[in-house]
PDB file of C-alpha atoms and ligand atoms in Angstrom:
ATOM      1  CA  UNK A   1      63.975  -5.132  13.737  1.00 79.00           C
ATOM      2  CA  UNK A   2      67.516  -3.704  13.154  1.00 84.00           C
ATOM      3  CA  UNK A   3      68.227  -1.519  10.043  1.00 93.00           C
ATOM      4  CA  UNK A   4      71.572  -0.385   9.293  1.00 92.00           C
ATOM      5  CA  UNK A   5      70.869   3.116  10.330  1.00 95.00           C
ATOM      6  CA  UNK A   6      71.783   5.166  12.931  1.00 97.00           C
ATOM      7  CA  UNK A   7      68.758   4.763  15.680  1.00 97.00           C
ATOM      8  CA  UNK A   8      68.062   8.520  16.646  1.00 97.00           C
ATOM      9  CA  UNK A   9      65.307   7.672  19.136  1.00 96.00           C
ATOM     10  CA  UNK A  10      63.269   5.121  20.713  1.00 95.00           C
ATOM     11  CA  UNK A  11      59.799   5.467  21.860  1.00 94.00           C
ATOM     12  CA  UNK A  12      57.602   2.816  23.866  1.00 95.00           C
ATOM     13  CA  UNK A  13      56.454   1.435  20.489  1.00 97.00           C
ATOM     14  CA  UNK A  14      58.098   3.282  17.686  1.00 97.00           C
ATOM     15  CA  UNK A  15      61.601   3.816  16.371  1.00 97.00           C
ATOM     16  CA  UNK A  16      63.142   6.656  14.672  1.00 98.00           C
ATOM     17  CA  UNK A  17      66.239   6.237  12.287  1.00 98.00           C
ATOM     18  CA  UNK A  18      68.482   8.778  10.603  1.00 98.00           C
ATOM     19  CA  UNK A  19      68.697   8.357   6.844  1.00 97.00           C
ATOM     20  CA  UNK A  20      70.661  11.290   6.078  1.00 97.00           C
ATOM     21  CA  UNK A  21      70.923  15.011   7.145  1.00 97.00           C
ATOM     22  CA  UNK A  22      67.500  15.822   5.761  1.00 97.00           C
ATOM     23  CA  UNK A  23      65.326  12.670   6.165  1.00 98.00           C
ATOM     24  CA  UNK A  24      64.302  10.355   8.834  1.00 98.00           C
ATOM     25  CA  UNK A  25      62.688   7.016   8.813  1.00 98.00           C
ATOM     26  CA  UNK A  26      59.750   6.576  11.357  1.00 98.00           C
ATOM     27  CA  UNK A  27      58.852   2.577  12.130  1.00 98.00           C
ATOM     28  CA  UNK A  28      55.876   1.821  14.138  1.00 98.00           C
ATOM     29  CA  UNK A  29      55.913  -1.561  15.932  1.00 98.00           C
ATOM     30  CA  UNK A  30      53.187  -3.849  16.680  1.00 98.00           C
ATOM     31  CA  UNK A  31      53.860  -3.225  20.379  1.00 98.00           C
ATOM     32  CA  UNK A  32      51.149  -2.033  22.764  1.00 98.00           C
ATOM     33  CA  UNK A  33      51.475   0.023  25.949  1.00 97.00           C
ATOM     34  CA  UNK A  34      48.776  -0.263  28.750  1.00 97.00           C
ATOM     35  CA  UNK A  35      49.173   1.507  32.173  1.00 96.00           C
ATOM     36  CA  UNK A  36      52.424   2.505  30.873  1.00 94.00           C
ATOM     37  CA  UNK A  37      54.111  -0.645  30.437  1.00 97.00           C
ATOM     38  CA  UNK A  38      54.898  -2.218  27.100  1.00 97.00           C
ATOM     39  CA  UNK A  39      53.541  -5.552  26.945  1.00 98.00           C
ATOM     40  CA  UNK A  40      55.305  -8.639  25.715  1.00 98.00           C
ATOM     41  CA  UNK A  41      52.708  -9.488  23.311  1.00 98.00           C
ATOM     42  CA  UNK A  42      52.599  -7.921  19.817  1.00 98.00           C
ATOM     43  CA  UNK A  43      49.180  -6.692  18.180  1.00 98.00           C
ATOM     44  CA  UNK A  44      49.611  -8.085  14.592  1.00 98.00           C
ATOM     45  CA  UNK A  45      49.063  -5.208  12.281  1.00 98.00           C
ATOM     46  CA  UNK A  46      48.905  -2.568  14.941  1.00 98.00           C
ATOM     47  CA  UNK A  47      51.881  -0.644  13.570  1.00 98.00           C
ATOM     48  CA  UNK A  48      50.358  -0.687  10.153  1.00 98.00           C
ATOM     49  CA  UNK A  49      46.852   0.518  11.278  1.00 98.00           C
ATOM     50  CA  UNK A  50      48.715   3.677  13.008  1.00 98.00           C
ATOM     51  CA  UNK A  51      51.041   4.300  10.147  1.00 98.00           C
ATOM     52  CA  UNK A  52      47.929   4.126   7.483  1.00 98.00           C
ATOM     53  CA  UNK A  53      45.947   6.179   9.919  1.00 98.00           C
ATOM     54  CA  UNK A  54      48.574   9.096   9.891  1.00 98.00           C
ATOM     55  CA  UNK A  55      49.059   8.876   6.331  1.00 98.00           C
ATOM     56  CA  UNK A  56      45.160   9.301   5.941  1.00 98.00           C
ATOM     57  CA  UNK A  57      45.052  12.149   8.454  1.00 98.00           C
ATOM     58  CA  UNK A  58      48.113  13.905   6.948  1.00 98.00           C
ATOM     59  CA  UNK A  59      46.116  14.057   3.370  1.00 98.00           C
ATOM     60  CA  UNK A  60      42.985  15.142   5.467  1.00 98.00           C
ATOM     61  CA  UNK A  61      44.772  18.204   7.026  1.00 98.00           C
ATOM     62  CA  UNK A  62      47.042  19.256   3.904  1.00 97.00           C
ATOM     63  CA  UNK A  63      45.164  22.379   3.649  1.00 98.00           C
ATOM     64  CA  UNK A  64      45.706  23.510   7.527  1.00 98.00           C
ATOM     65  CA  UNK A  65      49.346  22.622   7.975  1.00 98.00           C
ATOM     66  CA  UNK A  66      52.277  20.997   5.939  1.00 98.00           C
ATOM     67  CA  UNK A  67      53.679  17.747   7.243  1.00 98.00           C
ATOM     68  CA  UNK A  68      56.777  16.024   7.339  1.00 98.00           C
ATOM     69  CA  UNK A  69      55.974  13.050   4.974  1.00 98.00           C
ATOM     70  CA  UNK A  70      57.898  12.347   2.031  1.00 98.00           C
ATOM     71  CA  UNK A  71      56.838   8.880   1.133  1.00 98.00           C
ATOM     72  CA  UNK A  72      55.611   5.550   2.682  1.00 98.00           C
ATOM     73  CA  UNK A  73      56.276   3.926  -0.294  1.00 98.00           C
ATOM     74  CA  UNK A  74      59.029   1.577   0.225  1.00 98.00           C
ATOM     75  CA  UNK A  75      59.842   1.459  -3.499  1.00 98.00           C
ATOM     76  CA  UNK A  76      61.092   4.900  -3.067  1.00 98.00           C
ATOM     77  CA  UNK A  77      63.073   4.627  -0.060  1.00 98.00           C
ATOM     78  CA  UNK A  78      66.960   4.773  -0.383  1.00 96.00           C
ATOM     79  CA  UNK A  79      68.432   1.932  -1.936  1.00 95.00           C
ATOM     80  CA  UNK A  80      70.363   0.709   1.293  1.00 94.00           C
ATOM     81  CA  UNK A  81      66.823  -0.149   2.747  1.00 96.00           C
ATOM     82  CA  UNK A  82      65.882  -2.447  -0.051  1.00 96.00           C
ATOM     83  CA  UNK A  83      66.600  -5.570   1.862  1.00 96.00           C
ATOM     84  CA  UNK A  84      64.316  -4.393   4.625  1.00 97.00           C
ATOM     85  CA  UNK A  85      61.350  -3.631   2.185  1.00 97.00           C
ATOM     86  CA  UNK A  86      59.100  -6.242   3.613  1.00 97.00           C
ATOM     87  CA  UNK A  87      59.668  -5.273   7.197  1.00 96.00           C
ATOM     88  CA  UNK A  88      59.042  -1.798   6.457  1.00 98.00           C
ATOM     89  CA  UNK A  89      56.168  -1.912   4.281  1.00 98.00           C
ATOM     90  CA  UNK A  90      52.937  -0.321   5.624  1.00 98.00           C
ATOM     91  CA  UNK A  91      54.464   0.516   8.803  1.00 98.00           C
ATOM     92  CA  UNK A  92      56.986   3.154   8.162  1.00 98.00           C
ATOM     93  CA  UNK A  93      57.320   6.585   6.702  1.00 98.00           C
ATOM     94  CA  UNK A  94      60.019   8.673   5.178  1.00 98.00           C
ATOM     95  CA  UNK A  95      60.066  11.958   6.656  1.00 98.00           C
ATOM     96  CA  UNK A  96      61.753  15.220   6.087  1.00 98.00           C
ATOM     97  CA  UNK A  97      64.067  16.115   9.267  1.00 98.00           C
ATOM     98  CA  UNK A  98      62.750  18.958  11.223  1.00 98.00           C
ATOM     99  CA  UNK A  99      64.133  21.210  14.033  1.00 98.00           C
ATOM    100  CA  UNK A 100      61.397  19.861  16.541  1.00 97.00           C
ATOM    101  CA  UNK A 101      59.753  22.317  18.734  1.00 97.00           C
ATOM    102  CA  UNK A 102      60.171  21.427  22.586  1.00 96.00           C
ATOM    103  CA  UNK A 103      56.652  21.302  23.150  1.00 97.00           C
ATOM    104  CA  UNK A 104      53.562  18.810  23.124  1.00 98.00           C
ATOM    105  CA  UNK A 105      50.902  20.448  21.581  1.00 98.00           C
ATOM    106  CA  UNK A 106      47.594  18.908  23.095  1.00 98.00           C
ATOM    107  CA  UNK A 107      44.172  20.016  22.244  1.00 99.00           C
ATOM    108  CA  UNK A 108      41.183  18.638  24.373  1.00 99.00           C
ATOM    109  CA  UNK A 109      37.579  18.636  23.724  1.00 99.00           C
ATOM    110  CA  UNK A 110      36.777  16.566  26.804  1.00 98.00           C
ATOM    111  CA  UNK A 111      37.945  16.464  30.022  1.00 98.00           C
ATOM    112  CA  UNK A 112      40.181  13.339  31.310  1.00 98.00           C
ATOM    113  CA  UNK A 113      43.425  12.234  32.294  1.00 98.00           C
ATOM    114  CA  UNK A 114      46.120  14.850  33.386  1.00 98.00           C
ATOM    115  CA  UNK A 115      43.583  17.387  32.332  1.00 98.00           C
ATOM    116  CA  UNK A 116      40.966  16.336  35.078  1.00 98.00           C
ATOM    117  CA  UNK A 117      43.650  15.948  37.597  1.00 98.00           C
ATOM    118  CA  UNK A 118      44.779  19.257  37.236  1.00 98.00           C
ATOM    119  CA  UNK A 119      41.119  21.090  37.049  1.00 98.00           C
ATOM    120  CA  UNK A 120      40.352  19.145  40.248  1.00 98.00           C
ATOM    121  CA  UNK A 121      43.171  20.531  41.989  1.00 98.00           C
ATOM    122  CA  UNK A 122      43.274  24.174  40.540  1.00 98.00           C
ATOM    123  CA  UNK A 123      39.886  24.521  38.554  1.00 98.00           C
ATOM    124  CA  UNK A 124      42.268  25.103  35.342  1.00 98.00           C
ATOM    125  CA  UNK A 125      43.925  23.309  32.850  1.00 98.00           C
ATOM    126  CA  UNK A 126      47.362  24.867  31.709  1.00 98.00           C
ATOM    127  CA  UNK A 127      45.998  28.205  32.792  1.00 98.00           C
ATOM    128  CA  UNK A 128      42.732  27.971  31.127  1.00 98.00           C
ATOM    129  CA  UNK A 129      39.895  28.564  33.527  1.00 98.00           C
ATOM    130  CA  UNK A 130      36.914  26.035  33.155  1.00 98.00           C
ATOM    131  CA  UNK A 131      33.511  26.104  34.792  1.00 98.00           C
ATOM    132  CA  UNK A 132      32.707  24.380  37.941  1.00 98.00           C
ATOM    133  CA  UNK A 133      31.165  21.052  38.490  1.00 98.00           C
ATOM    134  CA  UNK A 134      32.852  19.152  35.429  1.00 98.00           C
ATOM    135  CA  UNK A 135      33.302  15.306  35.763  1.00 98.00           C
ATOM    136  CA  UNK A 136      35.539  12.678  34.256  1.00 98.00           C
ATOM    137  CA  UNK A 137      34.620  12.585  30.243  1.00 98.00           C
ATOM    138  CA  UNK A 138      32.558  15.883  30.351  1.00 98.00           C
ATOM    139  CA  UNK A 139      32.688  17.855  26.922  1.00 98.00           C
ATOM    140  CA  UNK A 140      34.486  21.355  27.352  1.00 98.00           C
ATOM    141  CA  UNK A 141      32.488  24.293  26.552  1.00 98.00           C
ATOM    142  CA  UNK A 142      35.221  24.739  23.505  1.00 98.00           C
ATOM    143  CA  UNK A 143      38.232  22.909  22.988  1.00 98.00           C
ATOM    144  CA  UNK A 144      41.426  24.006  24.519  1.00 99.00           C
ATOM    145  CA  UNK A 145      44.977  24.002  24.160  1.00 98.00           C
ATOM    146  CA  UNK A 146      46.850  22.403  26.725  1.00 98.00           C
ATOM    147  CA  UNK A 147      50.516  22.292  25.911  1.00 98.00           C
ATOM    148  CA  UNK A 148      52.956  20.169  27.891  1.00 98.00           C
ATOM    149  CA  UNK A 149      56.827  19.889  28.043  1.00 95.00           C
ATOM    150  CA  UNK A 150      58.676  16.660  27.258  1.00 84.00           C
ATOM    151  CA  UNK A 151      59.436  14.715  30.502  1.00 81.00           C
ATOM    152  CA  UNK A 152      62.676  12.707  31.149  1.00 82.00           C
ATOM    153  CA  UNK A 153      62.311   9.184  29.979  1.00 77.00           C
ATOM    154  CA  UNK A 154      60.023   7.238  32.283  1.00 77.00           C
ATOM    155  CA  UNK A 155      58.262  10.078  33.497  1.00 87.00           C
ATOM    156  CA  UNK A 156      54.874  12.085  32.366  1.00 88.00           C
ATOM    157  CA  UNK A 157      54.991  15.285  30.234  1.00 93.00           C
ATOM    158  CA  UNK A 158      54.299  18.352  32.207  1.00 97.00           C
ATOM    159  CA  UNK A 159      51.240  20.302  31.662  1.00 98.00           C
ATOM    160  CA  UNK A 160      52.298  23.906  31.036  1.00 98.00           C
ATOM    161  CA  UNK A 161      50.772  27.267  30.429  1.00 98.00           C
ATOM    162  CA  UNK A 162      50.508  29.098  27.140  1.00 98.00           C
ATOM    163  CA  UNK A 163      52.831  31.735  28.505  1.00 98.00           C
ATOM    164  CA  UNK A 164      55.409  29.236  29.526  1.00 98.00           C
ATOM    165  CA  UNK A 165      55.313  27.870  25.909  1.00 98.00           C
ATOM    166  CA  UNK A 166      55.661  31.587  24.654  1.00 98.00           C
ATOM    167  CA  UNK A 167      58.760  31.795  27.010  1.00 97.00           C
ATOM    168  CA  UNK A 168      60.380  28.969  25.189  1.00 96.00           C
ATOM    169  CA  UNK A 169      59.362  29.325  21.609  1.00 97.00           C
ATOM    170  CA  UNK A 170      58.437  32.992  21.429  1.00 97.00           C
ATOM    171  CA  UNK A 171      55.144  34.538  21.383  1.00 98.00           C
ATOM    172  CA  UNK A 172      54.443  34.455  17.557  1.00 97.00           C
ATOM    173  CA  UNK A 173      55.434  30.612  17.401  1.00 97.00           C
ATOM    174  CA  UNK A 174      53.354  29.733  20.326  1.00 98.00           C
ATOM    175  CA  UNK A 175      50.271  31.456  18.873  1.00 98.00           C
ATOM    176  CA  UNK A 176      50.741  29.398  15.809  1.00 98.00           C
ATOM    177  CA  UNK A 177      51.076  26.387  17.689  1.00 98.00           C
ATOM    178  CA  UNK A 178      47.716  26.969  19.323  1.00 98.00           C
ATOM    179  CA  UNK A 179      46.052  28.126  16.324  1.00 98.00           C
ATOM    180  CA  UNK A 180      46.841  24.848  14.181  1.00 98.00           C
ATOM    181  CA  UNK A 181      46.783  22.319  17.047  1.00 99.00           C
ATOM    182  CA  UNK A 182      42.870  23.739  17.772  1.00 99.00           C
ATOM    183  CA  UNK A 183      42.271  23.714  13.938  1.00 98.00           C
ATOM    184  CA  UNK A 184      43.498  20.022  13.807  1.00 99.00           C
ATOM    185  CA  UNK A 185      41.727  18.917  16.565  1.00 99.00           C
ATOM    186  CA  UNK A 186      38.444  20.554  15.164  1.00 98.00           C
ATOM    187  CA  UNK A 187      38.840  18.796  11.829  1.00 98.00           C
ATOM    188  CA  UNK A 188      39.743  15.582  13.670  1.00 98.00           C
ATOM    189  CA  UNK A 189      36.953  15.599  16.168  1.00 98.00           C
ATOM    190  CA  UNK A 190      34.390  16.589  13.571  1.00 98.00           C
ATOM    191  CA  UNK A 191      35.198  13.766  11.352  1.00 98.00           C
ATOM    192  CA  UNK A 192      35.645  11.284  13.691  1.00 98.00           C
ATOM    193  CA  UNK A 193      32.055  12.431  15.174  1.00 98.00           C
ATOM    194  CA  UNK A 194      30.460  11.927  11.870  1.00 98.00           C
ATOM    195  CA  UNK A 195      31.804   8.032  12.041  1.00 98.00           C
ATOM    196  CA  UNK A 196      30.613   7.503  15.573  1.00 98.00           C
ATOM    197  CA  UNK A 197      34.134   8.069  17.467  1.00 98.00           C
ATOM    198  CA  UNK A 198      34.489  10.678  19.771  1.00 98.00           C
ATOM    199  CA  UNK A 199      37.958  12.484  19.712  1.00 98.00           C
ATOM    200  CA  UNK A 200      38.680  13.326  23.340  1.00 98.00           C
ATOM    201  CA  UNK A 201      42.159  14.815  22.897  1.00 98.00           C
ATOM    202  CA  UNK A 202      45.085  14.701  20.495  1.00 98.00           C
ATOM    203  CA  UNK A 203      48.859  15.292  21.130  1.00 98.00           C
ATOM    204  CA  UNK A 204      50.716  16.890  18.287  1.00 98.00           C
ATOM    205  CA  UNK A 205      54.373  17.579  17.498  1.00 98.00           C
ATOM    206  CA  UNK A 206      55.704  20.313  15.233  1.00 98.00           C
ATOM    207  CA  UNK A 207      59.021  21.300  13.674  1.00 98.00           C
ATOM    208  CA  UNK A 208      60.484  23.849  11.465  1.00 98.00           C
ATOM    209  CA  UNK A 209      61.556  22.600   8.122  1.00 97.00           C
ATOM    210  CA  UNK A 210      64.729  24.115   6.440  1.00 96.00           C
ATOM    211  CA  UNK A 211      63.000  27.241   5.152  1.00 97.00           C
ATOM    212  CA  UNK A 212      61.521  28.053   8.825  1.00 96.00           C
ATOM    213  CA  UNK A 213      58.213  26.734   8.059  1.00 98.00           C
ATOM    214  CA  UNK A 214      55.932  25.322  10.846  1.00 98.00           C
ATOM    215  CA  UNK A 215      55.188  21.810   9.827  1.00 98.00           C
ATOM    216  CA  UNK A 216      53.301  18.868  11.612  1.00 98.00           C
ATOM    217  CA  UNK A 217      55.637  15.896  12.479  1.00 98.00           C
ATOM    218  CA  UNK A 218      55.510  12.527  14.063  1.00 97.00           C
ATOM    219  CA  UNK A 219      52.174  10.604  13.822  1.00 97.00           C
ATOM    220  CA  UNK A 220      48.703  12.383  13.827  1.00 98.00           C
ATOM    221  CA  UNK A 221      45.477  11.377  15.154  1.00 98.00           C
ATOM    222  CA  UNK A 222      46.130   7.906  16.051  1.00 98.00           C
ATOM    223  CA  UNK A 223      44.773   5.871  19.015  1.00 98.00           C
ATOM    224  CA  UNK A 224      48.689   5.972  20.577  1.00 98.00           C
ATOM    225  CA  UNK A 225      48.425   9.921  20.119  1.00 98.00           C
ATOM    226  CA  UNK A 226      45.088  10.746  20.860  1.00 98.00           C
ATOM    227  CA  UNK A 227      41.951   9.551  23.030  1.00 98.00           C
ATOM    228  CA  UNK A 228      39.174   7.734  20.719  1.00 98.00           C
ATOM    229  CA  UNK A 229      36.037   6.770  22.505  1.00 98.00           C
ATOM    230  CA  UNK A 230      33.109   4.898  21.020  1.00 98.00           C
ATOM    231  CA  UNK A 231      30.264   7.550  20.903  1.00 98.00           C
ATOM    232  CA  UNK A 232      27.599   4.945  21.456  1.00 98.00           C
ATOM    233  CA  UNK A 233      28.789   4.211  25.118  1.00 97.00           C
ATOM    234  CA  UNK A 234      29.678   7.881  26.013  1.00 98.00           C
ATOM    235  CA  UNK A 235      28.581   8.673  29.323  1.00 98.00           C
ATOM    236  CA  UNK A 236      30.259  11.411  31.359  1.00 98.00           C
ATOM    237  CA  UNK A 237      30.788  10.999  34.972  1.00 98.00           C
ATOM    238  CA  UNK A 238      33.054   7.754  34.791  1.00 98.00           C
ATOM    239  CA  UNK A 239      36.286   6.690  32.865  1.00 97.00           C
ATOM    240  CA  UNK A 240      35.150   6.280  29.142  1.00 98.00           C
ATOM    241  CA  UNK A 241      36.303   2.904  27.786  1.00 98.00           C
ATOM    242  CA  UNK A 242      38.991   3.137  25.224  1.00 98.00           C
ATOM    243  CA  UNK A 243      37.939   2.488  21.688  1.00 97.00           C
ATOM    244  CA  UNK A 244      41.056   0.458  20.989  1.00 97.00           C
ATOM    245  CA  UNK A 245      42.647  -0.860  24.379  1.00 97.00           C
ATOM    246  CA  UNK A 246      39.711  -1.665  26.399  1.00 98.00           C
ATOM    247  CA  UNK A 247      39.842  -5.331  25.914  1.00 97.00           C
ATOM    248  CA  UNK A 248      43.295  -5.060  27.016  1.00 98.00           C
ATOM    249  CA  UNK A 249      42.624  -3.131  29.883  1.00 98.00           C
ATOM    250  CA  UNK A 250      39.935  -5.238  31.175  1.00 98.00           C
ATOM    251  CA  UNK A 251      41.882  -8.481  30.752  1.00 98.00           C
ATOM    252  CA  UNK A 252      44.856  -6.997  32.486  1.00 98.00           C
ATOM    253  CA  UNK A 253      42.750  -5.945  35.377  1.00 97.00           C
ATOM    254  CA  UNK A 254      40.795  -9.015  35.784  1.00 98.00           C
ATOM    255  CA  UNK A 255      44.256 -11.152  35.608  1.00 97.00           C
ATOM    256  CA  UNK A 256      45.396  -9.244  38.935  1.00 97.00           C
ATOM    257  CA  UNK A 257      48.322  -7.868  37.463  1.00 98.00           C
ATOM    258  CA  UNK A 258      50.272  -5.370  39.599  1.00 96.00           C
ATOM    259  CA  UNK A 259      51.282  -3.164  36.892  1.00 96.00           C
ATOM    260  CA  UNK A 260      54.859  -3.588  37.106  1.00 96.00           C
ATOM    261  CA  UNK A 261      57.151  -4.469  34.133  1.00 95.00           C
ATOM    262  CA  UNK A 262      57.168  -6.750  32.046  1.00 93.00           C
ATOM    263  CA  UNK A 263      53.425  -7.384  32.287  1.00 97.00           C
ATOM    264  CA  UNK A 264      51.744 -10.764  31.251  1.00 98.00           C
ATOM    265  CA  UNK A 265      51.423 -12.262  27.828  1.00 98.00           C
ATOM    266  CA  UNK A 266      48.047 -11.631  26.467  1.00 98.00           C
ATOM    267  CA  UNK A 267      45.625 -14.416  25.239  1.00 98.00           C
ATOM    268  CA  UNK A 268      44.954 -15.265  22.014  1.00 98.00           C
ATOM    269  CA  UNK A 269      41.270 -13.956  21.773  1.00 98.00           C
ATOM    270  CA  UNK A 270      42.297 -10.548  23.817  1.00 98.00           C
ATOM    271  CA  UNK A 271      44.901  -9.874  20.727  1.00 98.00           C
ATOM    272  CA  UNK A 272      42.630 -10.884  18.377  1.00 98.00           C
ATOM    273  CA  UNK A 273      39.816  -8.699  19.377  1.00 98.00           C
ATOM    274  CA  UNK A 274      42.195  -5.724  19.864  1.00 98.00           C
ATOM    275  CA  UNK A 275      43.536  -5.919  16.546  1.00 98.00           C
ATOM    276  CA  UNK A 276      39.722  -6.140  15.359  1.00 98.00           C
ATOM    277  CA  UNK A 277      39.433  -2.705  17.114  1.00 98.00           C
ATOM    278  CA  UNK A 278      42.670  -1.144  15.382  1.00 98.00           C
ATOM    279  CA  UNK A 279      41.468  -2.482  12.087  1.00 98.00           C
ATOM    280  CA  UNK A 280      37.942  -1.266  12.888  1.00 98.00           C
ATOM    281  CA  UNK A 281      38.999   2.383  13.990  1.00 98.00           C
ATOM    282  CA  UNK A 282      41.092   2.337  10.733  1.00 98.00           C
ATOM    283  CA  UNK A 283      38.105   1.497   8.501  1.00 98.00           C
ATOM    284  CA  UNK A 284      35.440   3.691  10.295  1.00 98.00           C
ATOM    285  CA  UNK A 285      37.493   6.725  10.047  1.00 98.00           C
ATOM    286  CA  UNK A 286      39.104   6.337   6.489  1.00 98.00           C
ATOM    287  CA  UNK A 287      36.066   4.769   4.962  1.00 98.00           C
ATOM    288  CA  UNK A 288      38.491   2.081   3.219  1.00 98.00           C
ATOM    289  CA  UNK A 289      39.282  -1.414   3.690  1.00 98.00           C
ATOM    290  CA  UNK A 290      42.477  -2.137   5.741  1.00 98.00           C
ATOM    291  CA  UNK A 291      42.991  -5.250   3.691  1.00 98.00           C
ATOM    292  CA  UNK A 292      43.239  -2.969   0.575  1.00 98.00           C
ATOM    293  CA  UNK A 293      45.662  -0.355   2.408  1.00 98.00           C
ATOM    294  CA  UNK A 294      48.160  -3.510   3.066  1.00 98.00           C
ATOM    295  CA  UNK A 295      47.582  -4.756  -0.433  1.00 98.00           C
ATOM    296  CA  UNK A 296      48.492  -1.267  -1.682  1.00 97.00           C
ATOM    297  CA  UNK A 297      51.341  -0.603   0.438  1.00 96.00           C
TER     298      UNK A 297
HETATM  299  C1  LIG B   1      60.448  12.800  16.349  1.00 85.19           C
HETATM  300  C2  LIG B   1      59.773  10.084  18.064  1.00 85.19           C
HETATM  301  C3  LIG B   1      60.779   7.980  18.710  1.00 85.19           C
HETATM  302  C4  LIG B   1      59.255   8.228  17.048  1.00 85.19           C
HETATM  303  C5  LIG B   1      62.331  13.424  16.796  1.00 85.19           C
HETATM  304  N1  LIG B   1      60.425  14.718  11.006  1.00 85.19           N
HETATM  305  C6  LIG B   1      61.345  14.841  12.166  1.00 85.19           C
HETATM  306  N2  LIG B   1      62.288  15.598  12.408  1.00 85.19           N
HETATM  307  C7  LIG B   1      63.054  15.569  13.500  1.00 85.19           C
HETATM  308  N3  LIG B   1      62.856  15.054  14.416  1.00 85.19           N
HETATM  309  C8  LIG B   1      61.543  14.412  14.591  1.00 85.19           C
HETATM  310  C9  LIG B   1      60.894  14.166  13.453  1.00 85.19           C
HETATM  311 CL1  LIG B   1      59.265  13.229  13.417  1.00 85.19          CL
HETATM  312  C10 LIG B   1      61.273  13.387  15.815  1.00 85.19           C
HETATM  313  N4  LIG B   1      60.389  12.128  17.746  1.00 85.19           N
HETATM  314  C11 LIG B   1      59.614  11.696  18.524  1.00 85.19           C
HETATM  315  C12 LIG B   1      60.587   9.584  19.136  1.00 85.19           C
HETATM  316  C13 LIG B   1      60.034   7.450  17.904  1.00 85.19           C
HETATM  317  C14 LIG B   1      59.219   9.536  17.132  1.00 85.19           C
HETATM  318  F1  LIG B   1      61.502   7.474  19.555  1.00 85.19           F
HETATM  319  N5  LIG B   1      61.682  12.638  17.763  1.00 85.19           N
END
């Protein structure tokens, strides 16, 4: 979709537009990325599911941290966006423009991915020492703050120590980022666990509002910013199945795809099963009907 606004940033599956000096528009597409490649086949409603989840989580987290949301009601968007209301409804958010902190704030309750890689190499993750003998998917003795710095386009974020974060943003902001990130993770993991979903880890982005208040930005606790695992099949010692993407991954592996772009078109049944998993995640976590979300947005 192309809006009559300056494009500020384009992620793999989302776009960020400048509305005015104080506001941005965050738009989530239906694109899906697997094995670091954006696939050519969209998953219908994925952008709306992720937006709906972020909106719901912002509400769940409001007592812990202020967030950048202004409104997701397209009727309240600036008049110049009225011609695009149908394309934006349900999958966009008008946000306050923040001065983003140049650090990816990650909390992990379970060990996998880059955390596991670093642990196997050093016994620590981001300078946090961990007990010996942990395997892929192990629950950590307690959730840990594992910040990363944004890498250049195409590269992966680089895990860094708390001290490195303090060196960039100052000790007191670094301590606030760690405290809030862990509080958000704990709230998210506890709520998800009640609904049969393990929240292995989550990545948050923070900025400063015009008054200098640390504010939660971007998307929160979505399957694109977090690892969701079905609690029913949790079994440490192996890679855990992804709540949302496992059908896609299994099909891609079986297809013999070599993981180079552009990636193959997905068959209809894989698209439909995957859409179902996103909708199921929304409904399990929020306890509300996704159809209702679409109708009310
Ligand atoms: C978020 C990103 C992308 C989506 C900048 N409220 C804010 N104020 C200032 N900057 C941001 C936000 Cl959310 C901001 N990102 C990450 C990139 C699509 C989000 F291409 N970058």
